[in-house]
Every structure is written in structure tokens, then in C-alpha cells.
Amino acid sequence: MSDVTIRLAATADLPRLHPIIERAYRGESARAGWTHEADLLDGTRTDIATLEALVANPRERLLMASDGDAPIGCVQVSDRGDGIAYLGLLCVEPTLQAAGLGKRLIAAAERLARESFGAATIEMTVIENRAELIAYYERRGYVRTPERRELPIDVTPPLYMTVLVKSLG
């Protein structure tokens, strides 16, 4: 990862970025990394149409990390209004995890939330069963709130999300 850049993703990037997202979150390939949901969820994480809608929405940004010309990760930032941004869809190519790129993507997302959306606070949700992932975000200044949200997809047994927040001030 000698030539890593982070920039806004464009619609033309999505066909190459989408497989990274899927590999990072779901399926056997996700097990090469440590942040996957493969033990909890199956199926696809997202699709190209959803990513296209995200890129087209003025209240959303999708940052993409590339090594040279190859996409290797991403993070989504959403403007929730009232000085609040949401961080989501953070992923790094599974074989490249634990090398600091996630930390760089989080920092870029927080900067973008402040500069583009005027956010003073950023929030995120993490599946509550993922204690090691919640601890990772806590080491980066995120704080657990008492709020708990249902996972937005129907699964049995039901899964819940822990809400974490961080002041950007």
C-alpha cells in the first residue's frame, strides 16, 4: 500500500469498488479479515444501484481508498442535519486489514463531515455482537450510547445495533 489515495468515489468507480465491499463484509472471502459479518449474516451487503443512489445524493458522500488505480476500501458519510453526520460502510479489502487504512478512512470521513456538512458530531452503528469492532471504534474516540437500533434487515434471530458517537469539535 505504497501509493494510497482517498477521494470521493464516482459512479464509474462503483463496479470495481462493489466487490471489495462484498468481500469485506460477507462470504468466505471476508474471513481473511477481522471486521466481517460473515458469521452473522449471509447474502449481499449492498448492490450497485444502492451505491449509485448514494453517490448521486447531495447529503451523502462515499470516499474511496485506492492503491494506485485499484480500489481497496471505502467509507460513507451522511448528513443527518442539525450538526450530525453518520459514518457507515467502512471497509477495507480483507487481506489488507490491520495495516492502518481503516484509521485513515475514519479520519478522512470525520474531516469531510466537518468541512462538507458542518457536523459537530458523528455517529455510527455496529452490530452489538461485534465487541472487538466496538472496541476498535472506542479506541478512536467513539463512545457507546444507551441507544440500540434494530438491524435494518430481517434476520432470525433478530440482531441489534449499538449506537456510537464522537464529538468533532
Tab-separated table of C-alpha atoms in Angstrom:
chain	number	residue	atom	x	y	z
A	1	MET	CA	0.000	0.000	0.000
A	2	SER	CA	2.639	2.476	-1.047
A	3	ASP	CA	0.517	4.786	-3.183
A	4	VAL	CA	-2.773	5.029	-1.244
A	5	THR	CA	-5.106	7.923	-2.012
A	6	ILE	CA	-8.526	8.716	-0.588
A	7	ARG	CA	-11.021	10.609	-2.731
A	8	LEU	CA	-14.717	10.898	-3.471
A	9	ALA	CA	-15.993	7.871	-5.367
A	10	ALA	CA	-17.641	8.466	-8.728
A	11	THR	CA	-20.310	6.356	-10.394
A	12	ALA	CA	-17.647	4.970	-12.747
A	13	ASP	CA	-15.731	3.586	-9.721
A	14	LEU	CA	-18.630	1.544	-8.375
A	15	PRO	CA	-18.303	-1.647	-10.479
A	16	ARG	CA	-14.739	-2.063	-9.160
A	17	LEU	CA	-15.498	-0.915	-5.608
A	18	HIS	CA	-18.615	-3.048	-5.068
A	19	PRO	CA	-16.758	-6.407	-4.979
A	20	ILE	CA	-14.409	-5.031	-2.276
A	21	ILE	CA	-17.431	-4.148	-0.123
A	22	GLU	CA	-18.896	-7.614	-0.565
A	23	ARG	CA	-15.562	-9.340	0.169
A	24	ALA	CA	-15.055	-7.233	3.296
A	25	TYR	CA	-18.484	-7.869	4.811
A	26	ARG	CA	-19.850	-11.211	3.681
A	27	GLY	CA	-18.939	-14.672	2.499
A	28	GLU	CA	-15.898	-16.858	2.889
A	29	SER	CA	-13.516	-14.222	1.478
A	30	ALA	CA	-14.447	-11.869	4.339
A	31	ARG	CA	-12.899	-14.288	6.808
A	32	ALA	CA	-9.430	-13.213	5.588
A	33	GLY	CA	-10.010	-10.003	7.571
A	34	TRP	CA	-11.259	-9.376	11.080
A	35	THR	CA	-14.160	-6.932	10.570
A	36	HIS	CA	-16.565	-9.150	8.634
A	37	GLU	CA	-20.195	-10.048	9.314
A	38	ALA	CA	-19.863	-13.498	7.715
A	39	ASP	CA	-20.616	-15.320	10.975
A	40	LEU	CA	-23.825	-13.324	11.499
A	41	LEU	CA	-25.236	-12.562	8.049
A	42	ASP	CA	-25.204	-14.036	4.573
A	43	GLY	CA	-26.243	-12.758	1.180
A	44	THR	CA	-25.091	-9.492	-0.303
A	45	ARG	CA	-24.216	-6.391	1.717
A	46	THR	CA	-25.335	-3.883	-0.921
A	47	ASP	CA	-25.778	-3.520	-4.664
A	48	ILE	CA	-24.630	-1.181	-7.419
A	49	ALA	CA	-27.999	0.634	-7.605
A	50	THR	CA	-27.816	1.491	-3.890
A	51	LEU	CA	-24.245	2.729	-4.290
A	52	GLU	CA	-25.245	4.810	-7.342
A	53	ALA	CA	-28.054	6.426	-5.343
A	54	LEU	CA	-25.604	7.189	-2.546
A	55	VAL	CA	-23.117	8.848	-4.924
A	56	ALA	CA	-25.916	10.893	-6.528
A	57	ASN	CA	-27.378	12.124	-3.221
A	58	PRO	CA	-26.093	15.592	-2.166
A	59	ARG	CA	-26.484	14.632	1.518
A	60	GLU	CA	-24.200	11.606	1.122
A	61	ARG	CA	-20.531	11.117	0.291
A	62	LEU	CA	-18.677	7.918	-0.500
A	63	LEU	CA	-14.931	8.116	-0.010
A	64	MET	CA	-12.840	5.504	-1.792
A	65	ALA	CA	-9.307	4.439	-0.942
A	66	SER	CA	-7.137	3.278	-3.822
A	67	ASP	CA	-3.657	1.831	-4.059
A	68	GLY	CA	-2.525	3.201	-7.385
A	69	ASP	CA	-5.545	2.591	-9.596
A	70	ALA	CA	-7.003	-0.303	-7.568
A	71	PRO	CA	-9.855	0.357	-5.095
A	72	ILE	CA	-9.040	-1.118	-1.672
A	73	GLY	CA	-11.656	0.366	0.680
A	74	CYS	CA	-14.335	2.934	1.315
A	75	VAL	CA	-16.405	4.801	3.869
A	76	GLN	CA	-19.766	6.556	3.617
A	77	VAL	CA	-20.612	9.864	5.312
A	78	SER	CA	-24.214	11.066	5.513
A	79	ASP	CA	-25.541	14.452	6.583
A	80	ARG	CA	-28.256	13.818	9.166
A	81	GLY	CA	-28.877	17.537	9.747
A	82	ASP	CA	-28.678	19.512	12.997
A	83	GLY	CA	-24.881	19.190	13.035
A	84	ILE	CA	-24.908	15.381	12.988
A	85	ALA	CA	-23.218	13.155	10.410
A	86	TYR	CA	-23.361	9.381	10.098
A	87	LEU	CA	-20.367	7.160	9.295
A	88	GLY	CA	-21.116	3.857	7.594
A	89	LEU	CA	-19.998	1.303	5.037
A	90	LEU	CA	-16.416	1.414	6.296
A	91	CYS	CA	-14.494	-1.417	4.701
A	92	VAL	CA	-11.001	-2.408	3.668
A	93	GLU	CA	-10.004	-5.259	1.357
A	94	PRO	CA	-9.809	-8.210	3.819
A	95	THR	CA	-6.195	-9.132	3.013
A	96	LEU	CA	-5.128	-5.518	3.708
A	97	GLN	CA	-6.883	-5.087	7.060
A	98	ALA	CA	-4.923	-4.225	10.215
A	99	ALA	CA	-2.459	-2.019	8.286
A	100	GLY	CA	-3.932	1.364	9.316
A	101	LEU	CA	-6.142	2.097	6.301
A	102	GLY	CA	-9.361	1.919	8.343
A	103	LYS	CA	-7.979	4.566	10.688
A	104	ARG	CA	-7.109	6.777	7.702
A	105	LEU	CA	-10.574	6.345	6.200
A	106	ILE	CA	-12.221	7.242	9.529
A	107	ALA	CA	-10.092	10.399	9.829
A	108	ALA	CA	-10.973	11.398	6.243
A	109	ALA	CA	-14.682	10.767	6.929
A	110	GLU	CA	-14.612	12.877	10.089
A	111	ARG	CA	-12.845	15.712	8.254
A	112	LEU	CA	-15.371	15.532	5.421
A	113	ALA	CA	-18.282	15.552	7.923
A	114	ARG	CA	-16.957	18.783	9.469
A	115	GLU	CA	-15.998	20.521	6.242
A	116	SER	CA	-18.820	19.447	3.899
A	117	PHE	CA	-21.735	19.099	6.292
A	118	GLY	CA	-20.735	21.357	9.191
A	119	ALA	CA	-21.135	18.415	11.553
A	120	ALA	CA	-20.161	18.798	15.198
A	121	THR	CA	-20.983	15.152	15.982
A	122	ILE	CA	-20.630	11.937	14.037
A	123	GLU	CA	-22.472	8.738	14.847
A	124	MET	CA	-22.314	5.150	13.687
A	125	THR	CA	-23.948	1.826	14.405
A	126	VAL	CA	-22.247	-1.513	14.929
A	127	ILE	CA	-23.891	-4.914	15.365
A	128	GLU	CA	-23.848	-5.266	19.149
A	129	ASN	CA	-22.431	-8.829	18.964
A	130	ARG	CA	-19.221	-7.376	17.476
A	131	ALA	CA	-17.458	-6.465	20.760
A	132	GLU	CA	-13.998	-6.334	19.138
A	133	LEU	CA	-15.229	-3.928	16.450
A	134	ILE	CA	-16.960	-1.708	19.010
A	135	ALA	CA	-13.687	-1.643	20.995
A	136	TYR	CA	-11.826	-0.601	17.810
A	137	TYR	CA	-14.100	2.430	17.424
A	138	GLU	CA	-13.869	3.250	21.111
A	139	ARG	CA	-10.070	3.409	20.730
A	140	ARG	CA	-10.712	6.030	18.050
A	141	GLY	CA	-12.763	8.241	20.364
A	142	TYR	CA	-16.269	6.907	19.740
A	143	VAL	CA	-18.474	6.473	22.796
A	144	ARG	CA	-21.293	3.972	23.234
A	145	THR	CA	-24.697	5.473	23.838
A	146	PRO	CA	-27.571	3.675	25.543
A	147	GLU	CA	-29.420	3.748	22.213
A	148	ARG	CA	-29.980	0.466	20.430
A	149	ARG	CA	-31.468	0.108	16.931
A	150	GLU	CA	-32.828	-2.875	15.075
A	151	LEU	CA	-30.731	-4.149	12.197
A	152	PRO	CA	-32.424	-2.766	9.065
A	153	ILE	CA	-32.711	-6.222	7.505
A	154	ASP	CA	-34.932	-9.037	8.718
A	155	VAL	CA	-32.911	-11.885	10.239
A	156	THR	CA	-33.673	-14.655	12.695
A	157	PRO	CA	-32.749	-14.333	15.453
A	158	PRO	CA	-33.033	-10.530	15.321
A	159	LEU	CA	-29.824	-8.512	15.549
A	160	TYR	CA	-29.421	-5.102	17.119
A	161	MET	CA	-27.050	-2.224	16.522
A	162	THR	CA	-25.159	-0.300	19.187
A	163	VAL	CA	-25.026	3.461	18.523
A	164	LEU	CA	-21.670	5.152	18.990
A	165	VAL	CA	-20.971	8.894	18.780
A	166	LYS	CA	-17.947	11.156	18.636
A	167	SER	CA	-17.648	14.899	19.012
A	168	LEU	CA	-15.911	16.529	16.057
A	169	GLY	CA	-15.311	19.792	17.940
